Short mmCIF file of C-alpha atoms in Angstrom, two decimals:
data_model
loop_
_atom_site.label_atom_id
_atom_site.label_comp_id
_atom_site.label_asym_id
_atom_site.label_seq_id
_atom_site.Cartn_x
_atom_site.Cartn_y
_atom_site.Cartn_z
CA MET A 1 0.00 0.00 0.00
CA VAL A 2 1.17 3.55 -0.81
CA ILE A 3 -0.06 6.86 0.59
CA ASP A 4 -1.93 8.57 -2.25
CA THR A 5 -0.98 11.99 -3.57
CA ASP A 6 -4.03 13.80 -2.16
CA THR A 7 -3.29 12.59 1.38
CA GLN A 8 0.36 13.66 1.05
CA ARG A 9 -0.66 17.11 -0.14
CA SER A 10 -3.20 17.45 2.69
CA SER A 11 -0.60 16.49 5.32
CA ARG A 12 1.80 19.13 3.97
CA LEU A 13 -0.87 21.82 4.03
CA TYR A 14 -1.94 20.97 7.58
CA ALA A 15 1.69 20.97 8.75
CA LEU A 16 2.06 24.51 7.39
CA TYR A 17 -1.26 25.48 9.00
CA ARG A 18 -0.02 24.16 12.38
CA VAL A 19 3.16 26.24 12.12
CA PHE A 20 1.10 29.33 11.27
CA VAL A 21 -1.28 28.79 14.22
CA ALA A 22 1.64 28.24 16.64
CA LEU A 23 3.35 31.40 15.43
CA VAL A 24 0.16 33.45 15.83
CA LEU A 25 -0.44 32.07 19.36
CA LEU A 26 3.12 33.01 20.33
CA LEU A 27 2.77 36.55 18.99
CA MET A 28 -0.59 36.95 20.76
CA GLY A 29 1.10 36.16 24.10
CA LEU A 30 4.20 38.26 23.48
CA PHE A 31 2.23 41.33 22.40
CA PRO A 32 -0.96 41.40 24.44
CA GLY A 33 -1.59 45.00 23.44
CA LEU A 34 -2.39 44.01 19.85
CA PRO A 35 -6.07 44.01 18.77
CA VAL A 36 -5.97 40.22 18.63
CA GLY A 37 -3.63 39.81 21.57
CA VAL A 38 -4.32 37.68 24.62
CA ASP A 39 -3.74 38.56 28.27
CA PRO A 40 -2.73 35.21 29.72
CA ALA A 41 -3.68 34.29 33.25
CA VAL A 42 -0.17 32.92 33.81
CA PRO A 43 1.98 35.30 31.71
CA GLU A 44 5.27 33.75 32.79
CA VAL A 45 4.29 30.29 31.46
CA TYR A 46 2.33 31.15 28.30
CA PRO A 47 5.32 32.28 26.12
CA ALA A 48 7.24 29.14 26.98
CA LEU A 49 4.28 26.90 26.09
CA ALA A 50 3.60 28.84 22.88
CA GLY A 51 7.26 28.68 21.91
CA GLY A 52 7.35 24.96 22.65
CA TYR A 53 4.26 24.41 20.51
CA LEU A 54 5.94 26.36 17.68
CA VAL A 55 9.04 24.17 17.91
CA PHE A 56 6.79 21.09 17.89
CA SER A 57 4.96 22.44 14.80
CA VAL A 58 8.21 23.00 12.90
CA PHE A 59 9.37 19.49 13.85
CA MET A 60 6.09 18.00 12.66
CA ALA A 61 6.37 19.91 9.36
CA ALA A 62 9.81 18.40 8.79
CA PHE A 63 8.54 14.96 9.85
CA ALA A 64 5.60 15.24 7.41
CA GLU A 65 7.94 16.18 4.55
CA HIS A 66 10.15 13.18 5.37
CA CYS A 67 7.16 10.82 5.38
CA ASN A 68 5.88 12.18 2.08
CA ARG A 69 9.21 11.42 0.42
CA GLU A 70 8.65 7.75 1.23
CA PRO A 71 4.90 7.22 0.55
CA GLU A 72 5.25 3.44 0.74
CA ARG A 73 6.09 3.59 4.48
CA VAL A 74 2.49 3.72 5.66
CA ALA A 75 3.22 2.80 9.29
CA GLN A 76 5.59 5.74 9.65
CA PHE A 77 3.00 8.07 8.16
CA ARG A 78 0.36 6.85 10.64
CA ARG A 79 2.74 7.42 13.55
CA MET A 80 3.26 10.95 12.30
CA ILE A 81 -0.53 11.55 12.25
CA LEU A 82 -0.94 10.08 15.75
CA LEU A 83 1.94 12.15 17.13
CA GLY A 84 0.64 15.32 15.50
CA GLY A 85 -2.93 14.84 16.76
CA THR A 86 -1.78 14.06 20.31
CA GLY A 87 0.64 17.01 20.32
CA ASP A 88 -2.04 19.39 19.02
CA ALA A 89 -4.50 18.28 21.69
CA ALA A 90 -1.97 18.54 24.53
CA GLY A 91 -0.45 21.83 23.38
CA LEU A 92 -3.72 23.62 22.67
CA LEU A 93 -5.31 22.40 25.92
CA ALA A 94 -2.29 23.60 27.91
CA LEU A 95 -2.30 26.99 26.18
CA MET A 96 -6.02 27.31 26.83
CA VAL A 97 -5.49 26.65 30.55
CA VAL A 98 -2.67 29.17 31.01
CA ALA A 99 -4.46 31.71 28.82
CA GLY A 100 -7.45 31.74 31.09
CA GLY A 101 -9.96 29.12 29.90
CA VAL A 102 -12.39 28.36 27.12
CA HIS A 103 -13.57 31.96 26.83
CA THR A 104 -10.20 32.91 25.22
CA GLY A 105 -11.23 31.02 22.04
CA ILE A 106 -8.05 28.94 21.91
CA GLY A 107 -10.13 25.80 22.48
CA LEU A 108 -11.87 26.35 19.14
CA LEU A 109 -8.56 25.53 17.46
CA LEU A 110 -9.01 21.94 18.69
CA ILE A 111 -11.87 21.38 16.18
CA PRO A 112 -9.75 21.69 12.99
CA ALA A 113 -6.89 19.82 14.69
CA VAL A 114 -9.02 16.77 15.60
CA MET A 115 -10.91 16.81 12.27
CA ALA A 116 -7.63 16.95 10.35
CA THR A 117 -6.38 13.96 12.33
CA ALA A 118 -9.60 12.08 11.55
CA LEU A 119 -9.37 12.83 7.83
CA LEU A 120 -5.67 12.04 7.48
CA SER A 121 -6.04 8.77 9.38
CA ALA A 122 -9.15 7.77 7.35
CA GLY A 123 -11.28 7.94 10.51
CA ARG A 124 -9.16 5.51 12.56
CA LEU A 125 -7.88 8.04 15.13
CA GLY A 126 -10.59 10.71 14.96
CA LEU A 127 -13.22 9.36 17.40
CA PRO A 128 -10.81 8.19 20.15
CA LEU A 129 -8.94 11.49 19.97
CA ALA A 130 -12.18 13.50 19.95
CA ALA A 131 -13.43 11.65 23.03
CA ALA A 132 -10.14 12.19 24.84
CA VAL A 133 -10.02 15.87 23.89
CA SER A 134 -13.66 16.39 25.00
CA ALA A 135 -12.84 14.94 28.39
CA GLY A 136 -9.66 16.97 28.45
CA LEU A 137 -11.61 20.13 27.73
CA LEU A 138 -13.72 19.69 30.84
CA GLY A 139 -10.67 18.88 32.94
CA ALA A 140 -8.68 21.78 31.48
CA GLU A 141 -11.52 24.22 32.03
CA GLY A 142 -11.88 23.04 35.61
CA LEU A 143 -8.16 23.63 36.10
CA ALA A 144 -8.44 27.08 34.50
CA ILE A 145 -11.27 27.95 36.93
CA LEU A 146 -9.10 26.98 39.86
CA ILE A 147 -6.21 29.08 38.57
CA THR A 148 -8.23 32.17 37.68
CA LEU A 149 -11.05 31.69 40.23
CA GLY A 150 -13.44 32.01 37.28
CA ASP A 151 -17.14 31.30 36.91
CA LEU A 152 -18.39 27.69 36.84
CA ASP A 153 -20.62 28.61 33.86
CA SER A 154 -17.58 28.25 31.59
CA LEU A 155 -17.86 24.48 32.13
CA THR A 156 -21.02 24.61 30.02
CA GLN A 157 -19.08 26.30 27.22
CA ALA A 158 -16.42 23.59 27.48
CA GLY A 159 -19.10 20.89 27.28
CA LEU A 160 -20.67 22.50 24.22
CA LEU A 161 -17.25 22.79 22.62
CA GLY A 162 -16.62 19.09 23.33
CA ALA A 163 -19.99 18.18 21.80
CA ALA A 164 -19.19 20.26 18.71
CA LEU A 165 -15.83 18.55 18.55
CA LEU A 166 -17.45 15.09 18.63
CA ALA A 167 -20.05 16.09 16.01
CA GLY A 168 -17.41 17.50 13.70
CA THR A 169 -15.30 14.39 14.10
CA LEU A 170 -18.27 12.14 13.27
CA LEU A 171 -18.95 14.23 10.20
CA ALA A 172 -15.29 14.05 9.16
CA HIS A 173 -15.32 10.29 9.71
CA HIS A 174 -18.37 9.97 7.45
CA PHE A 175 -16.81 12.09 4.72
CA SER A 176 -13.56 10.17 5.00
CA ARG A 177 -15.33 6.86 4.56
CA ARG A 178 -17.28 8.15 1.57
CA ALA A 179 -14.05 9.51 0.08
CA ASP A 180 -12.35 6.12 0.53
CA GLU A 181 -15.26 4.37 -1.18
CA SER A 182 -15.20 6.84 -4.06
CA ARG A 183 -11.43 6.47 -4.37
CA ALA A 184 -11.74 2.69 -4.44
CA GLN A 185 -14.42 2.89 -7.14
CA VAL A 186 -12.28 5.25 -9.19
CA GLU A 187 -9.25 2.98 -8.86
CA GLN A 188 -11.33 -0.05 -9.89
CA GLN A 189 -12.71 1.86 -12.86
CA GLU A 190 -9.18 2.84 -13.85
CA VAL A 191 -8.15 -0.83 -13.70
CA ASP A 192 -11.20 -1.86 -15.72
CA LEU A 193 -10.57 0.85 -18.30
CA ALA A 194 -6.91 -0.15 -18.58
CA SER A 195 -7.91 -3.80 -19.03
CA LEU A 196 -10.54 -2.83 -21.61
CA ALA A 197 -8.04 -0.66 -23.47
CA GLU A 198 -5.52 -3.50 -23.52
CA LEU A 199 -8.21 -5.92 -24.72
CA ASN A 200 -9.24 -3.52 -27.48
CA ALA A 201 -5.62 -3.09 -28.51
CA GLN A 202 -5.15 -6.87 -28.68
CA ILE A 203 -8.35 -7.31 -30.71
CA ILE A 204 -7.43 -4.53 -33.15
CA ALA A 205 -3.90 -5.89 -33.51
CA ARG A 206 -5.23 -9.34 -34.44
CA MET A 207 -7.96 -8.14 -36.81
CA SER A 208 -7.66 -9.29 -40.41
CA ALA A 209 -8.91 -5.88 -41.55
CA GLY A 210 -6.56 -2.92 -41.38
CA VAL A 211 -7.43 -0.25 -38.80
CA VAL A 212 -5.96 3.26 -38.93
CA ALA A 213 -6.93 6.14 -36.63
CA ILE A 214 -5.79 9.62 -37.66
CA ASP A 215 -6.16 12.96 -35.90
CA PRO A 216 -7.83 16.01 -37.52
CA ARG A 217 -4.47 17.06 -39.02
CA GLY A 218 -3.95 13.70 -40.71
CA TYR A 219 -1.29 12.30 -38.37
CA ILE A 220 -1.58 8.59 -37.57
CA ARG A 221 -2.53 7.96 -33.94
CA SER A 222 -2.90 4.19 -34.20
CA ILE A 223 -2.31 1.56 -36.89
CA ASN A 224 -2.43 -2.23 -36.68
CA GLU A 225 -0.25 -4.78 -38.45
CA ALA A 226 -2.91 -5.66 -41.04
CA ALA A 227 -3.02 -2.02 -42.17
CA ARG A 228 0.78 -1.91 -42.44
CA GLN A 229 0.63 -4.94 -44.74
CA LEU A 230 -1.98 -3.30 -47.00
CA LEU A 231 -0.30 0.13 -47.21
CA PRO A 232 3.06 0.93 -48.85
CA PRO A 233 6.07 0.41 -46.52
CA ARG A 234 7.01 4.07 -46.30
CA PRO A 235 8.32 5.94 -43.23
CA GLY A 236 6.48 8.81 -41.61
CA ARG A 237 3.59 9.50 -39.25
CA HIS A 238 1.41 11.52 -41.61
CA LEU A 239 -1.06 9.57 -43.74
CA SER A 240 -0.09 11.50 -46.89
CA SER A 241 3.55 10.41 -46.53
CA ILE A 242 2.53 6.73 -46.45
CA SER A 243 -0.38 6.66 -48.93
CA PRO A 244 -1.10 9.95 -50.74
CA ARG A 245 -4.10 8.42 -52.55
CA LEU A 246 -5.66 7.31 -49.28
CA ALA A 247 -5.06 10.74 -47.73
CA ARG A 248 -6.68 12.37 -50.76
CA ALA A 249 -9.69 10.06 -50.42
CA VAL A 250 -10.03 11.11 -46.76
CA ARG A 251 -9.93 14.82 -47.69
CA GLU A 252 -12.54 14.33 -50.42
CA TRP A 253 -14.78 12.42 -48.00
CA GLN A 254 -14.49 15.19 -45.42
CA GLU A 255 -15.34 17.86 -48.00
CA GLU A 256 -18.25 15.96 -49.55
CA THR A 257 -20.01 14.22 -46.66
CA GLY A 258 -18.74 15.77 -43.44
CA PRO A 259 -19.12 13.43 -40.46
CA ALA A 260 -21.25 10.77 -42.21
CA SER A 261 -19.71 7.28 -42.52
CA ARG A 262 -18.99 6.12 -46.05
CA THR A 263 -17.36 3.20 -47.87
CA ARG A 264 -15.10 3.93 -50.81
CA HIS A 265 -13.22 1.77 -53.30
CA LEU A 266 -9.57 2.65 -53.85
CA PRO A 267 -8.06 1.14 -57.04
CA GLY A 268 -4.81 -0.74 -56.69
CA ASP A 269 -1.42 0.09 -58.18
CA GLN A 270 2.14 -1.22 -57.99
CA GLU A 271 2.52 -0.18 -54.35
CA GLN A 272 -0.73 -1.28 -52.76
CA PRO A 273 -3.63 -3.59 -53.63
CA ALA A 274 -7.14 -2.43 -54.41
CA LEU A 275 -8.77 -1.46 -51.12
CA GLN A 276 -12.28 -1.10 -49.80
CA VAL A 277 -12.05 1.74 -47.29
CA ARG A 278 -14.72 2.52 -44.68
CA LEU A 279 -14.37 6.02 -43.25
CA ALA A 280 -16.03 6.99 -39.97
CA PRO A 281 -15.66 10.12 -37.81
CA LEU A 282 -14.09 9.96 -34.35
CA GLY A 283 -15.70 12.04 -31.62
CA ASN A 284 -18.41 14.63 -32.05
CA GLN A 285 -18.67 15.68 -35.71
CA GLY A 286 -15.25 14.15 -36.35
CA ASP A 287 -13.42 16.68 -34.15
CA GLN A 288 -11.15 13.92 -32.81
CA GLY A 289 -10.11 12.59 -36.21
CA THR A 290 -11.10 9.78 -38.57
CA LEU A 291 -11.21 5.99 -38.32
CA LEU A 292 -10.24 4.03 -41.44
CA ILE A 293 -11.13 0.35 -41.90
CA LEU A 294 -9.07 -1.11 -44.78
CA GLU A 295 -9.92 -4.39 -46.48
CA ASP A 296 -8.29 -6.09 -49.44
CA ALA A 297 -10.84 -5.83 -52.28
CA ALA A 298 -9.49 -9.01 -53.93
CA GLU A 299 -9.91 -10.95 -50.70
CA LEU A 300 -13.45 -9.61 -50.32
CA ARG A 301 -14.25 -10.77 -53.83
CA ARG A 302 -12.78 -14.18 -53.06
CA GLN A 303 -14.91 -14.47 -49.93
CA ALA A 304 -17.99 -13.35 -51.86
CA GLN A 305 -17.22 -15.92 -54.52
CA ALA A 306 -16.87 -18.65 -51.89
CA SER A 307 -20.16 -17.57 -50.35
CA LYS A 308 -21.84 -17.72 -53.76
CA LEU A 309 -20.44 -21.19 -54.32
CA GLN A 310 -21.84 -22.30 -51.00
CA ALA A 311 -25.23 -20.84 -51.92
CA LEU A 312 -25.07 -22.56 -55.28
CA GLY A 313 -24.11 -25.82 -53.62
CA ARG A 314 -27.05 -25.62 -51.23
CA LEU A 315 -29.36 -24.76 -54.11
CA THR A 316 -28.21 -27.59 -56.35
CA ALA A 317 -28.18 -30.11 -53.52
CA SER A 318 -31.76 -29.20 -52.61
CA ILE A 319 -33.13 -29.46 -56.17
CA ALA A 320 -30.96 -32.31 -57.51
CA HIS A 321 -33.20 -34.92 -55.90
CA GLU A 322 -36.34 -33.20 -57.20
CA ILE A 323 -34.96 -33.06 -60.74
CA ARG A 324 -33.43 -36.54 -60.89
CA ASN A 325 -36.60 -38.32 -59.78
CA PRO A 326 -38.75 -37.16 -62.72
CA LEU A 327 -35.73 -37.43 -64.99
CA GLY A 328 -35.37 -41.09 -64.05
CA ALA A 329 -39.03 -41.65 -64.74
CA ILE A 330 -38.66 -40.05 -68.19
CA SER A 331 -35.63 -42.20 -69.03
CA HIS A 332 -37.35 -45.39 -67.83
CA SER A 333 -40.50 -44.60 -69.83
CA ALA A 334 -38.39 -43.98 -72.93
CA GLN A 335 -36.71 -47.37 -72.49
CA LEU A 336 -40.10 -49.10 -72.18
CA LEU A 337 -41.41 -47.22 -75.20
CA ARG A 338 -38.38 -48.28 -77.26
CA GLU A 339 -39.36 -51.92 -76.76
CA SER A 340 -42.62 -51.37 -78.64
CA PRO A 341 -42.57 -53.09 -82.10
CA ASP A 342 -44.85 -50.44 -83.65
CA LEU A 343 -42.43 -47.48 -83.45
CA SER A 344 -41.66 -45.69 -86.70
CA ALA A 345 -38.30 -44.27 -87.65
CA PRO A 346 -39.29 -40.67 -86.67
CA ASP A 347 -40.43 -41.96 -83.28
CA GLN A 348 -37.14 -43.79 -82.83
CA ARG A 349 -35.31 -40.53 -83.59
CA LEU A 350 -37.40 -38.66 -81.02
CA LEU A 351 -36.64 -41.37 -78.43
CA ALA A 352 -32.94 -40.94 -79.15
CA ILE A 353 -33.29 -37.22 -78.53
CA ILE A 354 -35.08 -37.93 -75.22
CA ASP A 355 -32.30 -40.29 -74.12
CA LYS A 356 -29.55 -37.89 -75.09
CA GLN A 357 -31.15 -34.90 -73.42
CA SER A 358 -31.90 -36.91 -70.27
CA ASP A 359 -28.24 -37.85 -70.11
CA ARG A 360 -27.33 -34.21 -70.70
CA VAL A 361 -29.54 -32.96 -67.85
CA ASN A 362 -28.12 -35.61 -65.54
CA SER A 363 -24.57 -34.59 -66.54
CA LEU A 364 -25.46 -30.93 -65.99
CA ILE A 365 -26.59 -31.66 -62.44
CA ALA A 366 -23.43 -33.68 -61.78
CA ASN A 367 -21.23 -30.84 -63.09
CA VAL A 368 -22.90 -28.20 -60.92
CA LEU A 369 -22.67 -30.45 -57.87
CA SER A 370 -18.97 -31.02 -58.56
CA LEU A 371 -18.47 -27.24 -58.65
CA SER A 372 -20.13 -26.80 -55.28
CA ARG A 373 -17.88 -29.56 -53.89
CA ARG A 374 -14.79 -27.96 -55.48
CA GLU A 375 -14.08 -31.12 -57.51
CA SER A 376 -11.79 -30.78 -60.53
CA GLY A 377 -13.07 -31.81 -63.94
CA GLU A 378 -11.92 -35.05 -65.58
CA ARG A 379 -9.85 -33.43 -68.31
CA GLN A 380 -9.20 -35.19 -71.58
CA ARG A 381 -7.24 -34.22 -74.65
CA LEU A 382 -9.82 -33.17 -77.21
CA ASN A 383 -9.60 -32.14 -80.84
CA LEU A 384 -11.37 -28.80 -80.76
CA ARG A 385 -12.83 -29.02 -84.28
CA ASP A 386 -14.24 -32.53 -83.77
CA GLU A 387 -15.71 -31.53 -80.40
CA LEU A 388 -17.40 -28.46 -81.86
CA GLU A 389 -18.83 -30.40 -84.79
CA ARG A 390 -20.20 -33.02 -82.41
CA PHE A 391 -21.76 -30.32 -80.24
CA ALA A 392 -23.30 -28.56 -83.25
CA GLU A 393 -25.00 -31.76 -84.37
CA GLU A 394 -26.39 -32.39 -80.87
CA PHE A 395 -27.51 -28.79 -80.33
CA CYS A 396 -29.31 -28.45 -83.67
CA SER A 397 -30.87 -31.90 -83.38
CA ALA A 398 -32.19 -31.23 -79.87
CA LEU A 399 -33.69 -27.88 -80.85
CA GLN A 400 -34.78 -29.17 -84.27
CA ILE A 401 -33.13 -26.35 -86.13
CA PRO A 402 -31.05 -26.54 -89.33
CA ARG A 403 -27.46 -27.59 -88.94
CA GLU A 404 -26.46 -24.39 -90.73
CA SER A 405 -27.60 -22.43 -87.66
CA LEU A 406 -24.15 -23.07 -86.14
CA HIS A 407 -21.01 -22.35 -88.15
CA VAL A 408 -17.79 -24.00 -86.92
CA SER A 409 -14.37 -22.63 -87.88
CA VAL A 410 -11.11 -23.89 -86.29
CA GLU A 411 -7.65 -22.94 -87.55
CA PRO A 412 -5.45 -24.91 -87.49
CA ALA A 413 -7.76 -27.88 -87.71
CA ASP A 414 -5.59 -30.02 -85.38
CA SER A 415 -5.89 -27.60 -82.42
CA GLU A 416 -6.28 -29.54 -79.18
CA VAL A 417 -7.41 -28.64 -75.68
CA LEU A 418 -7.52 -30.35 -72.28
CA PHE A 419 -11.07 -30.15 -70.94
CA ASP A 420 -13.76 -32.29 -69.38
CA PRO A 421 -15.97 -33.22 -72.39
CA SER A 422 -19.29 -33.02 -70.54
CA GLN A 423 -18.36 -29.70 -68.93
CA LEU A 424 -17.23 -28.22 -72.26
CA ASN A 425 -20.51 -29.38 -73.76
CA GLN A 426 -22.41 -27.62 -70.97
CA VAL A 427 -20.46 -24.37 -71.43
CA LEU A 428 -21.10 -24.37 -75.17
CA TRP A 429 -24.76 -25.17 -74.64
CA ASN A 430 -25.18 -22.22 -72.25
CA LEU A 431 -23.35 -19.80 -74.57
CA CYS A 432 -25.22 -20.87 -77.71
CA SER A 433 -28.57 -20.82 -75.89
CA ASN A 434 -27.85 -17.26 -74.76
CA ALA A 435 -26.91 -16.36 -78.34
CA ARG A 436 -30.24 -17.69 -79.63
CA VAL A 437 -32.25 -15.82 -76.97
CA HIS A 438 -30.36 -12.51 -76.89
CA GLY A 439 -28.67 -12.51 -80.30
CA GLY A 440 -31.79 -12.87 -82.42
CA HIS A 441 -30.91 -16.31 -83.88
CA ASP A 442 -34.25 -17.93 -83.12
CA ARG A 443 -35.75 -17.07 -86.55
CA PRO A 444 -35.23 -19.06 -89.77
CA GLU A 445 -33.78 -16.09 -91.61
CA SER A 446 -31.30 -15.32 -88.85
CA PRO A 447 -27.55 -15.54 -89.60
CA PRO A 448 -25.71 -18.48 -87.99
CA ILE A 449 -24.03 -18.48 -84.58
CA ILE A 450 -20.30 -18.65 -85.23
CA LEU A 451 -17.96 -20.91 -83.22
CA ARG A 452 -14.51 -19.69 -84.20
CA GLY A 453 -11.28 -20.83 -82.57
CA GLY A 454 -7.87 -22.37 -82.87
CA ALA A 455 -4.33 -22.29 -81.51
CA GLY A 456 -2.23 -19.13 -81.47
CA GLN A 457 -4.98 -16.72 -82.48
CA VAL A 458 -5.23 -14.98 -79.07
CA ALA A 459 -2.38 -14.70 -76.54
CA ARG A 460 -0.58 -17.76 -77.97
CA VAL A 461 -3.10 -20.17 -76.48
CA VAL A 462 -6.04 -22.11 -77.90
CA SER A 463 -9.11 -19.88 -77.87
CA LEU A 464 -12.74 -20.19 -78.85
CA ASP A 465 -15.09 -17.30 -79.68
CA VAL A 466 -18.88 -17.67 -79.64
CA LEU A 467 -20.20 -14.86 -81.88
CA ASP A 468 -23.77 -13.75 -82.38
CA ALA A 469 -25.44 -11.00 -84.42
CA GLY A 470 -27.27 -9.36 -81.53
CA PRO A 471 -27.10 -5.76 -80.30
CA GLY A 472 -24.22 -6.49 -77.89
CA ILE A 473 -24.03 -5.87 -74.16
CA ASP A 474 -24.05 -2.38 -72.67
CA PRO A 475 -21.20 -1.41 -70.28
CA GLU A 476 -23.42 -1.29 -67.20
CA THR A 477 -24.64 -4.85 -67.74
CA GLN A 478 -21.08 -6.06 -68.33
CA LYS A 479 -20.16 -5.22 -64.71
CA GLU A 480 -22.50 -7.93 -63.37
CA LEU A 481 -22.43 -10.21 -66.39
CA PHE A 482 -20.97 -13.21 -64.57
CA GLU A 483 -22.65 -12.65 -61.21
CA PRO A 484 -24.98 -15.45 -60.05
CA PHE A 485 -28.74 -14.85 -59.97
CA VAL A 486 -28.34 -11.69 -62.09
CA SER A 487 -30.11 -11.87 -65.45
CA GLY A 488 -31.05 -9.31 -68.05
CA HIS A 489 -33.83 -11.56 -69.31
CA SER A 490 -37.15 -11.75 -67.49
CA GLY A 491 -37.27 -15.55 -67.77
CA GLY A 492 -33.60 -16.22 -67.00
CA SER A 493 -32.21 -17.69 -63.77
CA GLY A 494 -28.96 -15.70 -63.87
CA LEU A 495 -26.87 -18.86 -63.44
CA GLY A 496 -25.88 -19.80 -67.02
CA LEU A 497 -22.88 -17.50 -67.48
CA TYR A 498 -21.81 -17.86 -63.85
CA ILE A 499 -21.77 -21.67 -64.07
CA SER A 500 -20.04 -21.51 -67.46
CA ARG A 501 -17.21 -19.38 -66.07
CA MET A 502 -16.84 -21.65 -63.03
CA LEU A 503 -16.70 -24.73 -65.27
CA CYS A 504 -13.98 -23.08 -67.36
CA GLU A 505 -11.96 -22.18 -64.27
CA ASN A 506 -12.47 -25.73 -63.02
CA ASN A 507 -10.59 -26.87 -66.14
CA GLY A 508 -7.84 -24.25 -65.98
CA ALA A 509 -9.46 -22.07 -68.65
CA SER A 510 -11.13 -18.66 -68.52
CA LEU A 511 -14.33 -17.22 -69.91
CA GLU A 512 -14.68 -13.53 -70.66
CA HIS A 513 -16.77 -11.12 -72.65
CA ALA A 514 -14.76 -9.82 -75.58
CA HIS A 515 -15.29 -6.80 -77.78
CA ALA A 516 -16.66 -7.50 -81.25
CA PRO A 517 -17.19 -5.05 -84.15
CA SER A 518 -20.87 -6.03 -84.19
CA GLY A 519 -22.98 -8.31 -82.05
CA GLY A 520 -21.85 -10.15 -78.93
CA CYS A 521 -18.78 -12.28 -78.30
CA PHE A 522 -17.82 -14.62 -75.48
CA ARG A 523 -14.26 -15.96 -75.51
CA ILE A 524 -12.85 -19.09 -73.90
CA LEU A 525 -9.08 -19.07 -73.33
CA PHE A 526 -7.94 -22.62 -72.71
CA ALA A 527 -5.02 -23.33 -70.38
CA PRO A 528 -1.61 -23.37 -72.09
CA GLU A 529 0.15 -26.70 -72.57
CA GLU A 530 2.81 -26.06 -69.91
CA GLN A 531 0.10 -25.46 -67.30
CA HIS A 532 -1.44 -28.83 -68.16
CA GLN A 533 1.93 -30.47 -67.75
CA GLY A 534 2.46 -28.77 -64.41
CA SER A 535 -0.95 -29.91 -63.18
CA ALA A 536 -0.29 -33.45 -64.33
CA SER A 537 3.06 -33.61 -62.58
#
């Protein structure tokens, strides 16, 4: 335990007060002719007692200063309080007796002396000392009456003074206890706040998002490790010296929106990745600065993509059973119907279409489920021209449209790709179906959908373009072209292009929307040969 600063300061002030009172009492006895002088009943003793009390006061002042230099020595401090209270009581009572009794007013000085002892000792010494001094007052007044042959009525004044002394001490004891309780609460709150601040610092330091707090002038007050990893490694404490673009974004936010919280996207460059920045004011109207929450935009997109895959997986898992049950019934009915001896050739052809499309739907479900489970496609080396010709026959036969509705062009003709055949078939089906719906190829007089590809035509890899004669895609729609559940067609599910891109990525390829002089164009860039070899090894 250590004596607190307030108690040390109070003990110093009371020590100086005691010296002042002793000096005044001495001067009052030495110069009785002064307006505030005293005519002692025993003039030959009073100066000696007053001088002794002054010496005692100076000693106690030095003792108090010594104790305050070593606040951890509590026992010594308590002895100093006990000695000072006892000395005050004895000295003031003696001076009151030789001065002539309670009517001199010296006894009133006992009230602040005893109350100071009670406060400095936290109430431990106040009541015993007050009781002793009250009894001493009556005895001292009785002695003063004997010396001066005074009136016995002064005993009543001494009794009232003792009662006032006890009441004041009780009040001081109450205040001291309340002060101790308040001090304990404040100390506990300080401990709790320190623990909370440390906990907050630990949480912020371990956050995956970057956290930066800046003052109104732009100087960094706090920054965690995640923010240091996202921002350029430059020295300095001002935000503009570390990331001028981020500092400019903060200034623009302050000028445009004031204290309102906002989220802004900061494009990436060679020094820092693309960031999503949330800006929020600190304090009232942002007068204490700004809080910046930095997140890697690429990581956010990856998390969003994973969340979409999970949603797609839950969706496909929930409907796969509902689709496969009627699909199995259709396939089984087709098999039974095929056994009929009365089927004509056109009916046999229609049954073949039913079988093939049933297998296609079943393969489609399997492919989407494999995507949701993050399963890689079963890649095979395929001749691109042969695969496209096979797909064109199947597509036109299933939709009962002329074979000329799809035009296949592959140069060189021996271009090969590594791709899961069923997944490539699904991608092409989605792209050509979109071309028929949105590209205006669903009429007999429409120009054909063009499947044009080959090795070395784009970026030295095998590519495939699916071209239609439609109006093209506006820039706003292109931003969400491959997002799931987003469709520009009232009857669309918004999953075709998303699943097609995921199937391409599942096979090491990419699907993108490419610019075409007229109409729409979707381009598949197949994985280069060395990537296939690396995956196989």
